[in-house]
Amino acid sequence: MPPTSHAFRHSLPRIALLATGGTIAGAGATAADTGRYTSAVTGVDALLAAVPQIAEVAAVQGEQVLQIGSESFHNERLLLLARRVAALAASDEVDGIVVTHGTDTLEETAYFLHLTIPSAKPIVLTGAMRPATALSADGPLNLLDAVVVAGSPEAAGKGVLVVMDQQVHSARDVAKTHASRTDAFRSEYGPLGTVADGRVRFYRLPARPHTTASLFDIGRIAALPEVGVVYAHGHTIPAPYEALAAAGARAIVHLGFGGGTVPDYLEATLHGLRARGVLLVRASRTGGGAVVRNGAVDDDGLGWVAADDQNGAKARLLAALALAEGLDAAGMQQVFSTY
């Protein structure tokens, strides 16, 4: 899809803005509607026109890549977006990239780009918790801040970033933790920095490999293998695991209790799946803390993988990338221990 017309002015950072829909492009019936609205109804031109201050900090070229609520992202749409980001990142005409995205799966897309785009240029995702028509809509300032970060030389080399509510998060760590508040996005280890009055300030750096140092490259990924996630609860029945395997899942993330524990009444099912070649990744449903290998269970003996501190959604993506590289259980474990 050709970019819409927002000519670059070379005296300012040249930012490519890729719009995909979401709440930031949503509209409600009244200004009081913050939970009842339709997402993905506003195009990239209108998003830019609503924040004229952007023209003071960057020369922005807008492109409508998708127009969906982010709950509708699937693997093919994720790959489409990633390939477009990679192409723009490789262009000498682009200094940084901003992606507007629905918040439901924003953390997943950000993490995938963090692992697969081999560029040190700033790549920033942002969105909104309130539609543009709402009182105190957060989208316009989030977008302005994201453009500021993408145009900042200090943001280069730090991996893919998420800018929300005046905070700058690493795509590896950030997660949506609330259904409606504007401060919904949090990182367990804290944000990398902040944005205030048109200036970004960084206070820490990502410690795990990403972008240019990553094993994974979107240029080599034709498709993502199927990986499913099962959320454990009291009286978890075997059916979801069996159904995922029957549907072609090559790995299943068991989002277990505490440190990724597995109930005794599921062991036979999971052993059987492993014998059929389905890999099991143990993660925690708690949303924080590391799952220790050979802690709650004998991962070595069972051929299972411990997800370290990755949540279920990100563990799914990392497992799929490991499978796309042709890695076995031991190789996948090394990936989880590294990334």
mmCIF file of C-alpha atoms in Angstrom:
data_model
loop_
_atom_site.group_PDB
_atom_site.id
_atom_site.type_symbol
_atom_site.label_atom_id
_atom_site.label_comp_id
_atom_site.label_asym_id
_atom_site.label_seq_id
_atom_site.Cartn_x
_atom_site.Cartn_y
_atom_site.Cartn_z
ATOM 1 C CA MET A 1 0.000 0.000 0.000
ATOM 2 C CA PRO A 2 1.606 3.351 -1.015
ATOM 3 C CA PRO A 3 2.179 5.906 1.731
ATOM 4 C CA THR A 4 -0.229 8.800 2.018
ATOM 5 C CA SER A 5 1.222 12.213 1.304
ATOM 6 C CA HIS A 6 3.188 13.738 4.145
ATOM 7 C CA ALA A 7 6.386 15.011 2.543
ATOM 8 C CA PHE A 8 9.607 14.796 4.505
ATOM 9 C CA ARG A 9 11.327 18.025 5.562
ATOM 10 C CA HIS A 10 14.984 17.129 5.845
ATOM 11 C CA SER A 11 15.786 19.633 8.595
ATOM 12 C CA LEU A 12 13.834 17.470 11.032
ATOM 13 C CA PRO A 13 14.029 13.761 11.897
ATOM 14 C CA ARG A 14 12.300 11.760 9.174
ATOM 15 C CA ILE A 15 9.717 9.500 10.774
ATOM 16 C CA ALA A 16 7.602 6.862 9.076
ATOM 17 C CA LEU A 17 4.238 6.466 10.797
ATOM 18 C CA LEU A 18 2.531 3.121 10.249
ATOM 19 C CA ALA A 19 -1.110 3.069 11.373
ATOM 20 C CA THR A 20 -2.893 -0.212 12.114
ATOM 21 C CA GLY A 21 -6.133 0.939 13.761
ATOM 22 C CA GLY A 22 -6.982 0.328 17.411
ATOM 23 C CA THR A 23 -8.468 2.586 20.085
ATOM 24 C CA ILE A 24 -6.199 5.473 19.135
ATOM 25 C CA ALA A 25 -8.184 5.488 15.876
ATOM 26 C CA GLY A 26 -11.511 4.855 17.599
ATOM 27 C CA ALA A 27 -14.657 6.913 18.151
ATOM 28 C CA GLY A 28 -17.533 6.809 20.630
ATOM 29 C CA ALA A 29 -21.054 8.196 20.429
ATOM 30 C CA THR A 30 -20.348 10.827 23.099
ATOM 31 C CA ALA A 31 -17.342 12.365 24.809
ATOM 32 C CA ALA A 32 -18.207 10.434 27.963
ATOM 33 C CA ASP A 33 -17.875 7.071 26.229
ATOM 34 C CA THR A 34 -14.494 5.646 27.192
ATOM 35 C CA GLY A 35 -15.465 1.977 27.185
ATOM 36 C CA ARG A 36 -18.206 1.899 24.558
ATOM 37 C CA TYR A 37 -16.762 2.885 21.203
ATOM 38 C CA THR A 38 -15.768 1.537 17.817
ATOM 39 C CA SER A 39 -12.054 1.091 17.231
ATOM 40 C CA ALA A 40 -10.162 1.573 13.980
ATOM 41 C CA VAL A 41 -12.430 4.132 12.305
ATOM 42 C CA THR A 42 -9.958 7.006 11.914
ATOM 43 C CA GLY A 43 -7.256 6.965 9.254
ATOM 44 C CA VAL A 44 -3.622 7.973 9.493
ATOM 45 C CA ASP A 45 -4.206 11.429 7.952
ATOM 46 C CA ALA A 46 -6.759 12.293 10.635
ATOM 47 C CA LEU A 47 -4.448 10.999 13.377
ATOM 48 C CA LEU A 48 -1.726 13.372 12.211
ATOM 49 C CA ALA A 49 -4.080 16.288 11.664
ATOM 50 C CA ALA A 50 -5.280 15.984 15.267
ATOM 51 C CA VAL A 51 -1.747 16.629 16.568
ATOM 52 C CA PRO A 52 -0.363 19.597 14.595
ATOM 53 C CA GLN A 53 2.492 19.905 17.106
ATOM 54 C CA ILE A 54 4.096 16.854 15.485
ATOM 55 C CA ALA A 55 5.170 19.037 12.550
ATOM 56 C CA GLU A 56 7.380 20.996 14.949
ATOM 57 C CA VAL A 57 9.419 17.952 16.025
ATOM 58 C CA ALA A 58 9.558 15.670 12.976
ATOM 59 C CA ALA A 59 8.819 15.297 9.294
ATOM 60 C CA VAL A 60 6.295 12.481 9.239
ATOM 61 C CA GLN A 61 5.181 10.257 6.384
ATOM 62 C CA GLY A 62 1.996 8.348 7.175
ATOM 63 C CA GLU A 63 0.908 4.970 5.870
ATOM 64 C CA GLN A 64 -2.201 2.930 6.656
ATOM 65 C CA VAL A 65 -0.936 -0.639 6.872
ATOM 66 C CA LEU A 66 -4.009 -2.135 8.557
ATOM 67 C CA GLN A 67 -7.294 -0.804 9.952
ATOM 68 C CA ILE A 68 -8.303 -3.271 12.661
ATOM 69 C CA GLY A 69 -8.748 -3.647 16.371
ATOM 70 C CA SER A 70 -5.589 -5.304 17.648
ATOM 71 C CA GLU A 71 -7.571 -8.245 19.009
ATOM 72 C CA SER A 72 -7.798 -9.220 15.320
ATOM 73 C CA PHE A 73 -4.037 -9.495 14.789
ATOM 74 C CA HIS A 74 -3.061 -12.979 13.695
ATOM 75 C CA ASN A 75 0.265 -14.371 12.503
ATOM 76 C CA GLU A 76 -0.154 -13.311 8.880
ATOM 77 C CA ARG A 77 -1.002 -9.707 9.794
ATOM 78 C CA LEU A 78 1.875 -9.628 12.255
ATOM 79 C CA LEU A 79 4.293 -10.793 9.572
ATOM 80 C CA LEU A 80 2.876 -8.247 7.095
ATOM 81 C CA LEU A 81 3.510 -5.411 9.528
ATOM 82 C CA ALA A 82 6.967 -6.680 10.476
ATOM 83 C CA ARG A 83 8.061 -6.887 6.843
ATOM 84 C CA ARG A 84 6.915 -3.317 6.232
ATOM 85 C CA VAL A 85 8.759 -2.106 9.329
ATOM 86 C CA ALA A 86 11.906 -3.908 8.188
ATOM 87 C CA ALA A 87 11.709 -2.360 4.723
ATOM 88 C CA LEU A 88 11.362 1.148 6.143
ATOM 89 C CA ALA A 89 14.126 0.562 8.680
ATOM 90 C CA ALA A 90 16.441 -0.370 5.814
ATOM 91 C CA SER A 91 15.682 2.862 3.942
ATOM 92 C CA ASP A 92 18.162 5.733 3.982
ATOM 93 C CA GLU A 93 15.151 8.070 3.835
ATOM 94 C CA VAL A 94 13.851 7.045 7.268
ATOM 95 C CA ASP A 95 15.385 7.963 10.633
ATOM 96 C CA GLY A 96 12.807 6.311 12.867
ATOM 97 C CA ILE A 97 9.486 4.470 12.807
ATOM 98 C CA VAL A 98 6.291 4.849 14.833
ATOM 99 C CA VAL A 99 3.536 2.235 14.779
ATOM 100 C CA THR A 100 0.083 3.092 16.116
ATOM 101 C CA HIS A 101 -1.549 -0.046 17.411
ATOM 102 C CA GLY A 102 -4.473 -1.245 19.475
ATOM 103 C CA THR A 103 -3.510 -1.936 23.057
ATOM 104 C CA ASP A 104 -4.935 -5.469 23.305
ATOM 105 C CA THR A 105 -1.969 -7.087 21.555
ATOM 106 C CA LEU A 106 0.430 -4.143 21.407
ATOM 107 C CA GLU A 107 2.926 -5.864 23.723
ATOM 108 C CA GLU A 108 2.997 -8.928 21.471
ATOM 109 C CA THR A 109 3.633 -7.002 18.257
ATOM 110 C CA ALA A 110 6.272 -4.869 19.962
ATOM 111 C CA TYR A 111 8.081 -7.951 21.277
ATOM 112 C CA PHE A 112 7.977 -9.673 17.885
ATOM 113 C CA LEU A 113 9.502 -6.617 16.193
ATOM 114 C CA HIS A 114 12.050 -6.357 19.028
ATOM 115 C CA LEU A 115 13.247 -9.863 18.171
ATOM 116 C CA THR A 116 13.054 -9.828 14.369
ATOM 117 C CA ILE A 117 13.928 -6.377 12.943
ATOM 118 C CA PRO A 118 17.700 -6.159 12.365
ATOM 119 C CA SER A 119 18.016 -2.385 12.726
ATOM 120 C CA ALA A 120 19.341 -0.008 15.370
ATOM 121 C CA LYS A 121 16.963 2.762 14.244
ATOM 122 C CA PRO A 122 14.320 3.754 16.790
ATOM 123 C CA ILE A 123 11.118 1.749 16.379
ATOM 124 C CA VAL A 124 8.331 2.900 18.677
ATOM 125 C CA LEU A 125 4.827 1.555 19.244
ATOM 126 C CA THR A 126 2.046 3.557 20.817
ATOM 127 C CA GLY A 127 -1.700 3.496 21.180
ATOM 128 C CA ALA A 128 -4.454 4.770 23.428
ATOM 129 C CA MET A 129 -6.674 3.553 26.225
ATOM 130 C CA ARG A 130 -9.414 6.068 25.329
ATOM 131 C CA PRO A 131 -10.850 6.806 21.882
ATOM 132 C CA ALA A 132 -10.065 10.128 20.256
ATOM 133 C CA THR A 133 -13.614 11.363 20.901
ATOM 134 C CA ALA A 134 -13.379 10.886 24.683
ATOM 135 C CA LEU A 135 -12.808 13.534 27.300
ATOM 136 C CA SER A 136 -9.098 13.582 28.169
ATOM 137 C CA ALA A 137 -8.227 11.279 25.264
ATOM 138 C CA ASP A 138 -4.669 10.005 25.724
ATOM 139 C CA GLY A 139 -3.919 9.166 22.093
ATOM 140 C CA PRO A 140 -2.769 12.590 20.847
ATOM 141 C CA LEU A 141 -0.091 13.041 23.531
ATOM 142 C CA ASN A 142 0.984 9.408 23.237
ATOM 143 C CA LEU A 143 1.442 9.894 19.501
ATOM 144 C CA LEU A 144 3.397 13.123 19.930
ATOM 145 C CA ASP A 145 5.633 11.505 22.553
ATOM 146 C CA ALA A 146 6.209 8.469 20.340
ATOM 147 C CA VAL A 147 7.321 10.680 17.460
ATOM 148 C CA VAL A 148 9.656 12.565 19.806
ATOM 149 C CA VAL A 149 11.242 9.288 20.927
ATOM 150 C CA ALA A 150 11.507 7.898 17.382
ATOM 151 C CA GLY A 151 13.287 11.070 16.305
ATOM 152 C CA SER A 152 15.725 11.032 19.213
ATOM 153 C CA PRO A 153 19.303 9.817 18.596
ATOM 154 C CA GLU A 154 19.311 8.589 22.204
ATOM 155 C CA ALA A 155 16.614 6.039 21.337
ATOM 156 C CA ALA A 156 18.761 4.309 18.718
ATOM 157 C CA GLY A 157 20.107 0.878 19.573
ATOM 158 C CA LYS A 158 17.754 0.290 22.509
ATOM 159 C CA GLY A 159 15.499 -2.144 20.727
ATOM 160 C CA VAL A 160 11.818 -1.677 20.030
ATOM 161 C CA LEU A 161 10.168 0.710 22.466
ATOM 162 C CA VAL A 162 6.623 1.247 23.689
ATOM 163 C CA VAL A 163 5.614 4.800 24.599
ATOM 164 C CA MET A 164 2.454 5.174 26.662
ATOM 165 C CA ASP A 165 1.415 7.601 29.391
ATOM 166 C CA GLN A 166 4.719 9.531 29.148
ATOM 167 C CA GLN A 167 6.796 6.419 29.840
ATOM 168 C CA VAL A 168 9.235 4.597 27.566
ATOM 169 C CA HIS A 169 9.222 0.821 27.976
ATOM 170 C CA SER A 170 11.317 -1.944 26.488
ATOM 171 C CA ALA A 171 9.209 -4.196 24.282
ATOM 172 C CA ARG A 172 10.658 -7.200 26.095
ATOM 173 C CA ASP A 173 9.341 -6.207 29.504
ATOM 174 C CA VAL A 174 6.129 -4.273 28.962
ATOM 175 C CA ALA A 175 2.640 -5.693 29.441
ATOM 176 C CA LYS A 176 -0.884 -4.338 29.530
ATOM 177 C CA THR A 177 -1.998 -4.709 33.142
ATOM 178 C CA HIS A 178 -5.335 -2.895 33.303
ATOM 179 C CA ALA A 179 -8.438 -2.932 31.126
ATOM 180 C CA SER A 180 -9.116 0.798 31.001
ATOM 181 C CA ARG A 181 -6.711 3.115 32.846
ATOM 182 C CA THR A 182 -4.301 5.278 30.873
ATOM 183 C CA ASP A 183 -1.390 3.887 32.912
ATOM 184 C CA ALA A 184 -2.263 0.330 31.876
ATOM 185 C CA PHE A 185 1.191 -0.473 30.505
ATOM 186 C CA ARG A 186 3.786 -1.506 33.054
ATOM 187 C CA SER A 187 7.184 -3.179 33.070
ATOM 188 C CA GLU A 188 8.123 -5.473 35.935
ATOM 189 C CA TYR A 189 11.600 -3.911 36.095
ATOM 190 C CA GLY A 190 10.406 -0.382 35.447
ATOM 191 C CA PRO A 191 10.396 1.808 32.314
ATOM 192 C CA LEU A 192 13.577 2.670 30.448
ATOM 193 C CA GLY A 193 12.787 6.366 30.609
ATOM 194 C CA THR A 194 10.205 9.110 30.392
ATOM 195 C CA VAL A 195 8.987 11.767 27.985
ATOM 196 C CA ALA A 196 8.152 15.229 29.283
ATOM 197 C CA ASP A 197 7.805 18.595 27.553
ATOM 198 C CA GLY A 198 9.019 17.223 24.254
ATOM 199 C CA ARG A 199 12.164 15.591 25.605
ATOM 200 C CA VAL A 200 12.979 11.944 26.247
ATOM 201 C CA ARG A 201 15.121 10.943 29.216
ATOM 202 C CA PHE A 202 16.576 7.430 29.517
ATOM 203 C CA TYR A 203 17.605 5.931 32.853
ATOM 204 C CA ARG A 204 18.372 2.276 32.104
ATOM 205 C CA LEU A 205 19.109 -0.065 29.190
ATOM 206 C CA PRO A 206 17.769 -3.443 28.020
ATOM 207 C CA ALA A 207 20.007 -6.317 29.113
ATOM 208 C CA ARG A 208 18.832 -9.096 26.755
ATOM 209 C CA PRO A 209 19.663 -9.380 23.006
ATOM 210 C CA HIS A 210 17.389 -7.690 20.482
ATOM 211 C CA THR A 211 17.174 -6.297 16.924
ATOM 212 C CA THR A 212 20.724 -6.276 15.487
ATOM 213 C CA ALA A 213 21.975 -8.813 18.068
ATOM 214 C CA SER A 214 19.017 -11.184 17.707
ATOM 215 C CA LEU A 215 19.173 -14.674 16.235
ATOM 216 C CA PHE A 216 15.875 -14.030 14.479
ATOM 217 C CA ASP A 217 15.367 -12.015 11.295
ATOM 218 C CA ILE A 218 12.028 -11.265 9.658
ATOM 219 C CA GLY A 219 13.747 -11.638 6.287
ATOM 220 C CA ARG A 220 14.090 -15.386 6.917
ATOM 221 C CA ILE A 221 10.616 -16.039 8.345
ATOM 222 C CA ALA A 222 8.059 -17.217 5.807
ATOM 223 C CA ALA A 223 5.502 -18.334 8.401
ATOM 224 C CA LEU A 224 5.198 -18.877 12.136
ATOM 225 C CA PRO A 225 4.605 -22.413 13.425
ATOM 226 C CA GLU A 226 1.473 -22.874 15.501
ATOM 227 C CA VAL A 227 1.918 -22.518 19.252
ATOM 228 C CA GLY A 228 -0.984 -22.550 21.698
ATOM 229 C CA VAL A 229 -1.434 -21.288 25.259
ATOM 230 C CA VAL A 230 -3.474 -22.988 27.985
ATOM 231 C CA TYR A 231 -4.303 -21.064 31.159
ATOM 232 C CA ALA A 232 -4.200 -23.450 34.100
ATOM 233 C CA HIS A 233 -6.855 -23.319 36.813
ATOM 234 C CA GLY A 234 -8.260 -25.642 39.413
ATOM 235 C CA HIS A 235 -9.569 -28.743 37.631
ATOM 236 C CA THR A 236 -7.851 -28.007 34.296
ATOM 237 C CA ILE A 237 -9.030 -30.708 31.905
ATOM 238 C CA PRO A 238 -6.809 -32.295 29.223
ATOM 239 C CA ALA A 239 -9.093 -31.314 26.325
ATOM 240 C CA PRO A 240 -7.499 -27.927 25.480
ATOM 241 C CA TYR A 241 -4.036 -29.484 25.199
ATOM 242 C CA GLU A 242 -5.300 -32.314 23.036
ATOM 243 C CA ALA A 243 -7.299 -29.928 20.854
ATOM 244 C CA LEU A 244 -4.300 -27.671 20.244
ATOM 245 C CA ALA A 245 -2.143 -30.641 19.296
ATOM 246 C CA ALA A 246 -4.863 -31.940 16.971
ATOM 247 C CA ALA A 247 -5.046 -28.492 15.344
ATOM 248 C CA GLY A 248 -1.337 -28.637 14.527
ATOM 249 C CA ALA A 249 0.318 -26.889 17.463
ATOM 250 C CA ARG A 250 3.985 -27.839 17.606
ATOM 251 C CA ALA A 251 4.381 -26.378 21.078
ATOM 252 C CA ILE A 252 2.019 -25.514 23.927
ATOM 253 C CA VAL A 253 2.644 -22.901 26.592
ATOM 254 C CA HIS A 254 1.328 -24.212 29.884
ATOM 255 C CA LEU A 255 0.456 -21.040 31.793
ATOM 256 C CA GLY A 256 0.721 -22.711 35.154
ATOM 257 C CA PHE A 257 0.288 -21.843 38.792
ATOM 258 C CA GLY A 258 3.044 -20.008 40.677
ATOM 259 C CA GLY A 259 6.345 -21.173 39.257
ATOM 260 C CA GLY A 260 4.745 -22.966 36.326
ATOM 261 C CA THR A 261 3.618 -26.035 38.246
ATOM 262 C CA VAL A 262 1.744 -28.884 36.551
ATOM 263 C CA PRO A 263 -1.120 -30.757 38.313
ATOM 264 C CA ASP A 264 -0.557 -34.491 38.758
ATOM 265 C CA TYR A 265 -3.807 -35.256 36.912
ATOM 266 C CA LEU A 266 -2.407 -33.603 33.725
ATOM 267 C CA GLU A 267 0.954 -35.349 33.703
ATOM 268 C CA ALA A 268 -0.096 -38.343 31.621
ATOM 269 C CA THR A 269 -1.635 -36.084 28.960
ATOM 270 C CA LEU A 270 1.434 -33.877 28.737
ATOM 271 C CA HIS A 271 3.812 -36.844 28.663
ATOM 272 C CA GLY A 272 1.805 -38.295 25.808
ATOM 273 C CA LEU A 273 1.938 -35.049 23.834
ATOM 274 C CA ARG A 274 5.684 -34.814 24.314
ATOM 275 C CA ALA A 275 6.053 -38.380 23.033
ATOM 276 C CA ARG A 276 4.184 -37.246 19.903
ATOM 277 C CA GLY A 277 6.673 -34.423 19.373
ATOM 278 C CA VAL A 278 4.741 -31.498 20.902
ATOM 279 C CA LEU A 279 6.979 -29.300 23.035
ATOM 280 C CA LEU A 280 5.735 -28.019 26.385
ATOM 281 C CA VAL A 281 6.788 -24.586 27.678
ATOM 282 C CA ARG A 282 6.114 -23.955 31.359
ATOM 283 C CA ALA A 283 5.239 -20.327 32.137
ATOM 284 C CA SER A 284 3.506 -18.634 35.053
ATOM 285 C CA ARG A 285 0.009 -17.193 35.063
ATOM 286 C CA THR A 286 1.023 -14.752 37.841
ATOM 287 C CA GLY A 287 2.419 -12.105 35.478
ATOM 288 C CA GLY A 288 5.742 -11.779 37.282
ATOM 289 C CA GLY A 289 8.799 -13.739 38.293
ATOM 290 C CA ALA A 290 10.889 -16.437 36.648
ATOM 291 C CA VAL A 291 9.931 -20.061 36.083
ATOM 292 C CA VAL A 292 13.029 -21.978 37.182
ATOM 293 C CA ARG A 293 14.208 -24.888 35.079
ATOM 294 C CA ASN A 294 14.078 -28.171 37.010
ATOM 295 C CA GLY A 295 12.401 -26.306 39.847
ATOM 296 C CA ALA A 296 8.817 -27.499 40.153
ATOM 297 C CA VAL A 297 9.331 -30.456 37.786
ATOM 298 C CA ASP A 298 12.153 -32.428 36.156
ATOM 299 C CA ASP A 299 12.357 -30.459 32.910
ATOM 300 C CA ASP A 300 15.542 -32.258 31.846
ATOM 301 C CA GLY A 301 13.982 -35.675 32.244
ATOM 302 C CA LEU A 302 10.705 -34.707 30.604
ATOM 303 C CA GLY A 303 12.126 -32.639 27.744
ATOM 304 C CA TRP A 304 10.137 -29.587 28.791
ATOM 305 C CA VAL A 305 11.119 -25.905 28.533
ATOM 306 C CA ALA A 306 11.037 -23.295 31.320
ATOM 307 C CA ALA A 307 9.932 -19.857 30.111
ATOM 308 C CA ASP A 308 12.033 -17.779 32.534
ATOM 309 C CA ASP A 309 10.039 -14.556 33.143
ATOM 310 C CA GLN A 310 8.076 -14.429 29.878
ATOM 311 C CA ASN A 311 4.300 -14.129 30.110
ATOM 312 C CA GLY A 312 2.106 -16.479 28.113
ATOM 313 C CA ALA A 313 1.621 -14.215 25.096
ATOM 314 C CA LYS A 314 5.317 -13.497 24.689
ATOM 315 C CA ALA A 315 6.296 -17.089 25.423
ATOM 316 C CA ARG A 316 4.081 -18.134 22.513
ATOM 317 C CA LEU A 317 5.925 -15.828 20.143
ATOM 318 C CA LEU A 318 9.383 -16.808 21.348
ATOM 319 C CA ALA A 319 8.534 -20.507 21.072
ATOM 320 C CA ALA A 320 7.219 -19.980 17.539
ATOM 321 C CA LEU A 321 10.405 -18.169 16.530
ATOM 322 C CA ALA A 322 12.533 -20.953 17.990
ATOM 323 C CA LEU A 323 10.527 -23.528 16.047
ATOM 324 C CA ALA A 324 10.868 -21.456 12.871
ATOM 325 C CA GLU A 325 14.642 -21.711 13.343
ATOM 326 C CA GLY A 326 14.335 -25.503 13.550
ATOM 327 C CA LEU A 327 15.367 -25.689 17.207
ATOM 328 C CA ASP A 328 14.600 -28.683 19.419
ATOM 329 C CA ALA A 329 13.694 -28.563 23.116
ATOM 330 C CA ALA A 330 17.278 -27.911 24.204
ATOM 331 C CA GLY A 331 17.688 -25.155 21.641
ATOM 332 C CA MET A 332 14.378 -23.596 22.625
ATOM 333 C CA GLN A 333 15.451 -23.637 26.268
ATOM 334 C CA GLN A 334 18.613 -21.771 25.328
ATOM 335 C CA VAL A 335 16.493 -19.188 23.518
ATOM 336 C CA PHE A 336 14.301 -18.634 26.570
ATOM 337 C CA SER A 337 17.356 -18.377 28.796
ATOM 338 C CA THR A 338 18.951 -15.838 26.424
ATOM 339 C CA TYR A 339 16.087 -13.590 25.325
#
